[in-house]
Each structure stands twice: as C-alpha cells, then as structure tokens.
Amino acid sequence: MGLLYSATRSFLAGLAGVVSGWEVRGRENIPRTGGLLVASNHISFFDPPLVALAAVRELHFLAKEELFRPFVLGTLIRTYNSIPIRRGVADLSGLSKAMDVLRAGHALIVFPEGSRMRDGELHPARPGVGMLSVGTDALIVPCYISGSDRPGRWLTRRIKLRISFGQARSWKQLAGLQADLPPGRALYQSVGNGVMKEIAALRDGQLKQAPRGTA
C-alpha cells in the first residue's frame, strides 16, 4: 500500500469511526492480494471514500471525466488512484486502464448499477462489472452500504452507518449456469445479476441484525 494512501486511510478511518460510530462487517473477506473488484451499491456521494476507508486494501476508483478538469480536484483524485471515465458512452480507454489495474493485481471499487440510486433501492446491474471480471479473472467482493445517504444523521449518530463485505467470488460462481456462455453481453449481464444477488443478501443480513428503529 502506498505510504500516502495508507496514512490517509488510517487517519480518516479512525476519524470516521469516532465521529459516526460506524459498523463495518466482513473485512476479513477481502483478499489481501490479487486482482479484485469491490462491487458496492451506490446511494450517496460519500460511498466511494467510505467503502475505501472501510476496506483493508488500497483501492482504485473510476471517476467521471468532468471531475478531473478542475486542477486542484483533478490532482487530488489522481493522487488517490482515480481513473477518468466518460459516462454515457463506451469508454474503451477508461475500461482498458481499469483492466490494467486489475491485471496488475490491484483492487478496484465499482458500482454495478452504474450510477447513484437516489431512491436508496437496489437496481439491476449493468454488464460492466461482468466485463471487467471476465476480462481479467479478478475476484469480486460484494459490498452493501446503508445510511450514507443521510450524512446529517450518521454524522450525529442518530442512525447507524453500516458497511458489509461479502465472500469473494469468481465470475464463474456468480454467473452460475450461464458461466459457459461465450464472452459477451449475456455472460457479463449474468455475472452482474449474480453480484446484485450477493449485495441483496448483505442488505437482508443488515436488516436482520439492526436493532428496531436504527436501520
């Protein structure tokens, strides 16, 4: 782990724990080495940094190209492993860079639904997460975050901020009976569907564990 990233993560993770009293489960499920996709639901602008702080590995990020245009912000997010990608088009350059990160044995956070879901609900995956995993053989760790879309409440501990990591799975395990399909949209979508089922299971686990009135 890079020294700057490690120091920043340690400090901010400790601060997040003190301020919010967050609950993080399943860190032990994150492989320490090898190409890895951390696939999370997405309900808030806070999700990428919060998931990164909760993880035990240095993560890389896909960020929309517009964020790199302001010099200060662009320099900052590049320093912390962000990869520019154009939204709304098939950005082969951005995807190629993401695959290079995975093939080099690093970890990348992705949001299978493709964008932030303002209603807080889970939505079908887009095929991108499947394409990245099939193309690199990277394992996938599902992640479910809750409470992040209400920062005024979790920052004051009126609700619990929760982040859960599931077991690492191969794309073949997630695709199930569809794993024998040739590489293409159908196979990638089946992997994405499997990822969302794992994320939904983590959500259901959080709901069962949460004390009444704190979910």
GROMACS .gro file of C-alpha atoms in nm:
model
  215
    1MET     CA    1   0.000   0.000   0.000
    2GLY     CA    2   0.135   0.344  -0.088
    3LEU     CA    3   0.257   0.539   0.212
    4LEU     CA    4   0.038   0.845   0.145
    5TYR     CA    5  -0.272   0.633   0.079
    6SER     CA    6  -0.205   0.418   0.386
    7ALA     CA    7  -0.152   0.713   0.617
    8THR     CA    8  -0.457   0.897   0.488
    9ARG     CA    9  -0.677   0.588   0.509
   10SER     CA   10  -0.568   0.505   0.863
   11PHE     CA   11  -0.630   0.858   0.987
   12LEU     CA   12  -0.965   0.908   0.815
   13ALA     CA   13  -1.092   0.557   0.900
   14GLY     CA   14  -1.019   0.623   1.266
   15LEU     CA   15  -1.189   0.961   1.243
   16ALA     CA   16  -1.494   0.809   1.072
   17GLY     CA   17  -1.523   0.552   1.348
   18VAL     CA   18  -1.501   0.811   1.624
   19VAL     CA   19  -1.743   1.057   1.463
   20SER     CA   20  -2.003   0.820   1.324
   21GLY     CA   21  -1.964   0.504   1.531
   22TRP     CA   22  -1.995   0.313   1.204
   23GLU     CA   23  -2.033  -0.062   1.188
   24VAL     CA   24  -1.811  -0.248   0.941
   25ARG     CA   25  -1.852  -0.622   0.891
   26GLY     CA   26  -1.668  -0.873   0.673
   27ARG     CA   27  -1.331  -0.702   0.631
   28GLU     CA   28  -1.177  -1.048   0.661
   29ASN     CA   29  -1.350  -1.144   0.334
   30ILE     CA   30  -1.132  -0.907   0.131
   31PRO     CA   31  -0.831  -1.089  -0.021
   32ARG     CA   32  -0.509  -0.907   0.060
   33THR     CA   33  -0.351  -0.973  -0.280
   34GLY     CA   34  -0.454  -1.031  -0.641
   35GLY     CA   35  -0.684  -0.853  -0.884
   36LEU     CA   36  -1.009  -0.768  -0.707
   37LEU     CA   37  -1.333  -0.586  -0.772
   38VAL     CA   38  -1.515  -0.448  -0.469
   39ALA     CA   39  -1.870  -0.420  -0.601
   40SER     CA   40  -2.100  -0.197  -0.396
   41ASN     CA   41  -2.445  -0.047  -0.413
   42HIS     CA   42  -2.440   0.331  -0.459
   43ILE     CA   43  -2.674   0.571  -0.278
   44SER     CA   44  -2.453   0.868  -0.189
   45PHE     CA   45  -2.155   1.077  -0.298
   46PHE     CA   46  -1.995   0.954   0.026
   47ASP     CA   47  -1.994   0.588  -0.081
   48PRO     CA   48  -1.658   0.570  -0.265
   49PRO     CA   49  -1.448   0.720   0.016
   50LEU     CA   50  -1.642   0.539   0.290
   51VAL     CA   51  -1.605   0.197   0.128
   52ALA     CA   52  -1.238   0.270   0.065
   53LEU     CA   53  -1.186   0.366   0.430
   54ALA     CA   54  -1.363   0.051   0.549
   55ALA     CA   55  -1.162  -0.183   0.325
   56VAL     CA   56  -0.827  -0.328   0.430
   57ARG     CA   57  -0.671  -0.282   0.086
   58GLU     CA   58  -0.570   0.013  -0.123
   59LEU     CA   59  -0.846   0.069  -0.379
   60HIS     CA   60  -0.855   0.230  -0.720
   61PHE     CA   61  -1.159   0.420  -0.843
   62LEU     CA   62  -1.345   0.500  -1.163
   63ALA     CA   63  -1.450   0.867  -1.161
   64LYS     CA   64  -1.639   1.067  -1.421
   65GLU     CA   65  -1.412   1.263  -1.651
   66GLU     CA   66  -1.557   1.602  -1.551
   67LEU     CA   67  -1.412   1.572  -1.201
   68PHE     CA   68  -1.058   1.580  -1.340
   69ARG     CA   69  -1.096   1.917  -1.513
   70PRO     CA   70  -1.052   2.148  -1.210
   71PHE     CA   71  -0.678   2.145  -1.143
   72VAL     CA   72  -0.690   2.107  -0.765
   73LEU     CA   73  -0.962   1.841  -0.755
   74GLY     CA   74  -0.818   1.659  -1.055
   75THR     CA   75  -0.472   1.644  -0.898
   76LEU     CA   76  -0.616   1.524  -0.567
   77ILE     CA   77  -0.824   1.240  -0.706
   78ARG     CA   78  -0.544   1.125  -0.936
   79THR     CA   79  -0.318   1.107  -0.632
   80TYR     CA   80  -0.569   0.873  -0.470
   81ASN     CA   81  -0.590   0.625  -0.759
   82SER     CA   82  -0.883   0.762  -0.961
   83ILE     CA   83  -0.922   0.665  -1.327
   84PRO     CA   84  -1.117   0.903  -1.554
   85ILE     CA   85  -1.406   0.753  -1.746
   86ARG     CA   86  -1.664   0.912  -1.973
   87ARG     CA   87  -2.021   0.845  -1.871
   88GLY     CA   88  -2.295   0.765  -2.119
   89VAL     CA   89  -2.059   0.619  -2.382
   90ALA     CA   90  -1.850   0.305  -2.422
   91ASP     CA   91  -1.524   0.450  -2.293
   92LEU     CA   92  -1.278   0.183  -2.406
   93SER     CA   93  -0.980   0.384  -2.286
   94GLY     CA   94  -1.111   0.410  -1.930
   95LEU     CA   95  -1.211   0.043  -1.923
   96SER     CA   96  -0.872  -0.059  -2.059
   97LYS     CA   97  -0.698   0.133  -1.778
   98ALA     CA   98  -0.928  -0.032  -1.524
   99MET     CA   99  -0.839  -0.375  -1.663
  100ASP     CA  100  -0.469  -0.289  -1.646
  101VAL     CA  101  -0.514  -0.211  -1.275
  102LEU     CA  102  -0.680  -0.547  -1.215
  103ARG     CA  103  -0.425  -0.743  -1.420
  104ALA     CA  104  -0.150  -0.580  -1.216
  105GLY     CA  105  -0.302  -0.738  -0.905
  106HIS     CA  106  -0.466  -0.427  -0.761
  107ALA     CA  107  -0.819  -0.371  -0.626
  108LEU     CA  108  -1.085  -0.155  -0.790
  109ILE     CA  109  -1.414  -0.035  -0.646
  110VAL     CA  110  -1.710  -0.045  -0.886
  111PHE     CA  111  -2.079   0.028  -0.863
  112PRO     CA  112  -2.259  -0.240  -1.070
  113GLU     CA  113  -2.579  -0.036  -1.103
  114GLY     CA  114  -2.380   0.223  -1.298
  115SER     CA  115  -2.474   0.538  -1.109
  116ARG     CA  116  -2.605   0.668  -0.779
  117MET     CA  117  -2.955   0.543  -0.695
  118ARG     CA  118  -3.140   0.831  -0.530
  119ASP     CA  119  -3.427   0.611  -0.407
  120GLY     CA  120  -3.187   0.402  -0.196
  121GLU     CA  121  -3.311   0.078  -0.351
  122LEU     CA  122  -3.114  -0.190  -0.535
  123HIS     CA  123  -3.144  -0.185  -0.914
  124PRO     CA  124  -3.030  -0.426  -1.189
  125ALA     CA  125  -2.661  -0.432  -1.269
  126ARG     CA  126  -2.516  -0.310  -1.593
  127PRO     CA  127  -2.279  -0.550  -1.772
  128GLY     CA  128  -1.961  -0.353  -1.691
  129VAL     CA  129  -1.873  -0.539  -1.370
  130GLY     CA  130  -1.904  -0.870  -1.554
  131MET     CA  131  -1.690  -0.750  -1.842
  132LEU     CA  132  -1.414  -0.637  -1.606
  133SER     CA  133  -1.416  -0.963  -1.411
  134VAL     CA  134  -1.439  -1.196  -1.710
  135GLY     CA  135  -1.171  -1.000  -1.895
  136THR     CA  136  -0.921  -1.017  -1.608
  137ASP     CA  137  -1.032  -1.313  -1.393
  138ALA     CA  138  -1.046  -1.075  -1.098
  139LEU     CA  139  -1.241  -1.195  -0.796
  140ILE     CA  140  -1.544  -0.995  -0.683
  141VAL     CA  141  -1.625  -0.899  -0.324
  142PRO     CA  142  -1.983  -0.772  -0.286
  143CYS     CA  143  -2.042  -0.477  -0.056
  144TYR     CA  144  -2.356  -0.319   0.086
  145ILE     CA  145  -2.356   0.026   0.244
  146SER     CA  146  -2.652   0.178   0.426
  147GLY     CA  147  -2.713   0.512   0.594
  148SER     CA  148  -2.461   0.703   0.382
  149ASP     CA  149  -2.735   0.893   0.202
  150ARG     CA  150  -2.828   1.069   0.529
  151PRO     CA  151  -2.499   1.231   0.635
  152GLY     CA  152  -2.664   1.472   0.875
  153ARG     CA  153  -2.795   1.174   1.071
  154TRP     CA  154  -2.498   0.934   1.066
  155LEU     CA  155  -2.252   1.212   1.143
  156THR     CA  156  -2.453   1.284   1.458
  157ARG     CA  157  -2.510   0.913   1.533
  158ARG     CA  158  -2.886   0.937   1.500
  159ILE     CA  159  -2.869   0.647   1.257
  160LYS     CA  160  -2.605   0.378   1.215
  161LEU     CA  161  -2.375   0.388   0.913
  162ARG     CA  162  -2.319   0.025   0.812
  163ILE     CA  163  -2.084  -0.133   0.558
  164SER     CA  164  -2.081  -0.508   0.495
  165PHE     CA  165  -1.839  -0.705   0.276
  166GLY     CA  166  -1.934  -1.049   0.150
  167GLN     CA  167  -1.732  -1.351   0.044
  168ALA     CA  168  -1.501  -1.318  -0.257
  169ARG     CA  169  -1.646  -1.494  -0.562
  170SER     CA  170  -1.517  -1.574  -0.908
  171TRP     CA  171  -1.717  -1.459  -1.208
  172LYS     CA  172  -1.796  -1.824  -1.286
  173GLN     CA  173  -1.951  -1.872  -0.944
  174LEU     CA  174  -2.160  -1.559  -0.987
  175ALA     CA  175  -2.272  -1.647  -1.340
  176GLY     CA  176  -2.386  -1.993  -1.228
  177LEU     CA  177  -2.545  -2.193  -1.507
  178GLN     CA  178  -2.465  -1.913  -1.753
  179ALA     CA  179  -2.088  -1.941  -1.698
  180ASP     CA  180  -2.043  -2.145  -2.018
  181LEU     CA  181  -2.174  -1.863  -2.236
  182PRO     CA  182  -1.915  -1.708  -2.470
  183PRO     CA  183  -1.772  -1.372  -2.362
  184GLY     CA  184  -2.029  -1.109  -2.447
  185ARG     CA  185  -2.317  -0.907  -2.310
  186ALA     CA  186  -2.526  -1.207  -2.199
  187LEU     CA  187  -2.241  -1.352  -1.993
  188TYR     CA  188  -2.143  -1.014  -1.848
  189GLN     CA  189  -2.503  -0.945  -1.750
  190SER     CA  190  -2.536  -1.284  -1.580
  191VAL     CA  191  -2.228  -1.202  -1.369
  192GLY     CA  192  -2.377  -0.864  -1.282
  193ASN     CA  193  -2.704  -1.030  -1.184
  194GLY     CA  194  -2.513  -1.265  -0.955
  195VAL     CA  195  -2.332  -0.973  -0.795
  196MET     CA  196  -2.660  -0.794  -0.720
  197LYS     CA  197  -2.799  -1.110  -0.556
  198GLU     CA  198  -2.496  -1.116  -0.325
  199ILE     CA  199  -2.540  -0.747  -0.244
  200ALA     CA  200  -2.909  -0.807  -0.172
  201ALA     CA  201  -2.815  -1.086   0.069
  202LEU     CA  202  -2.585  -0.846   0.255
  203ARG     CA  203  -2.869  -0.592   0.273
  204ASP     CA  204  -3.102  -0.854   0.417
  205GLY     CA  205  -2.837  -0.950   0.671
  206GLN     CA  206  -2.804  -0.590   0.784
  207LEU     CA  207  -3.179  -0.557   0.825
  208LYS     CA  208  -3.193  -0.870   1.041
  209GLN     CA  209  -2.906  -0.756   1.262
  210ALA     CA  210  -3.016  -0.395   1.306
  211PRO     CA  211  -3.194  -0.315   1.633
  212ARG     CA  212  -3.551  -0.196   1.580
  213GLY     CA  213  -3.564   0.169   1.480
  214THR     CA  214  -3.195   0.202   1.379
  215ALA     CA  215  -3.193   0.061   1.022
   0.00000   0.00000   0.00000
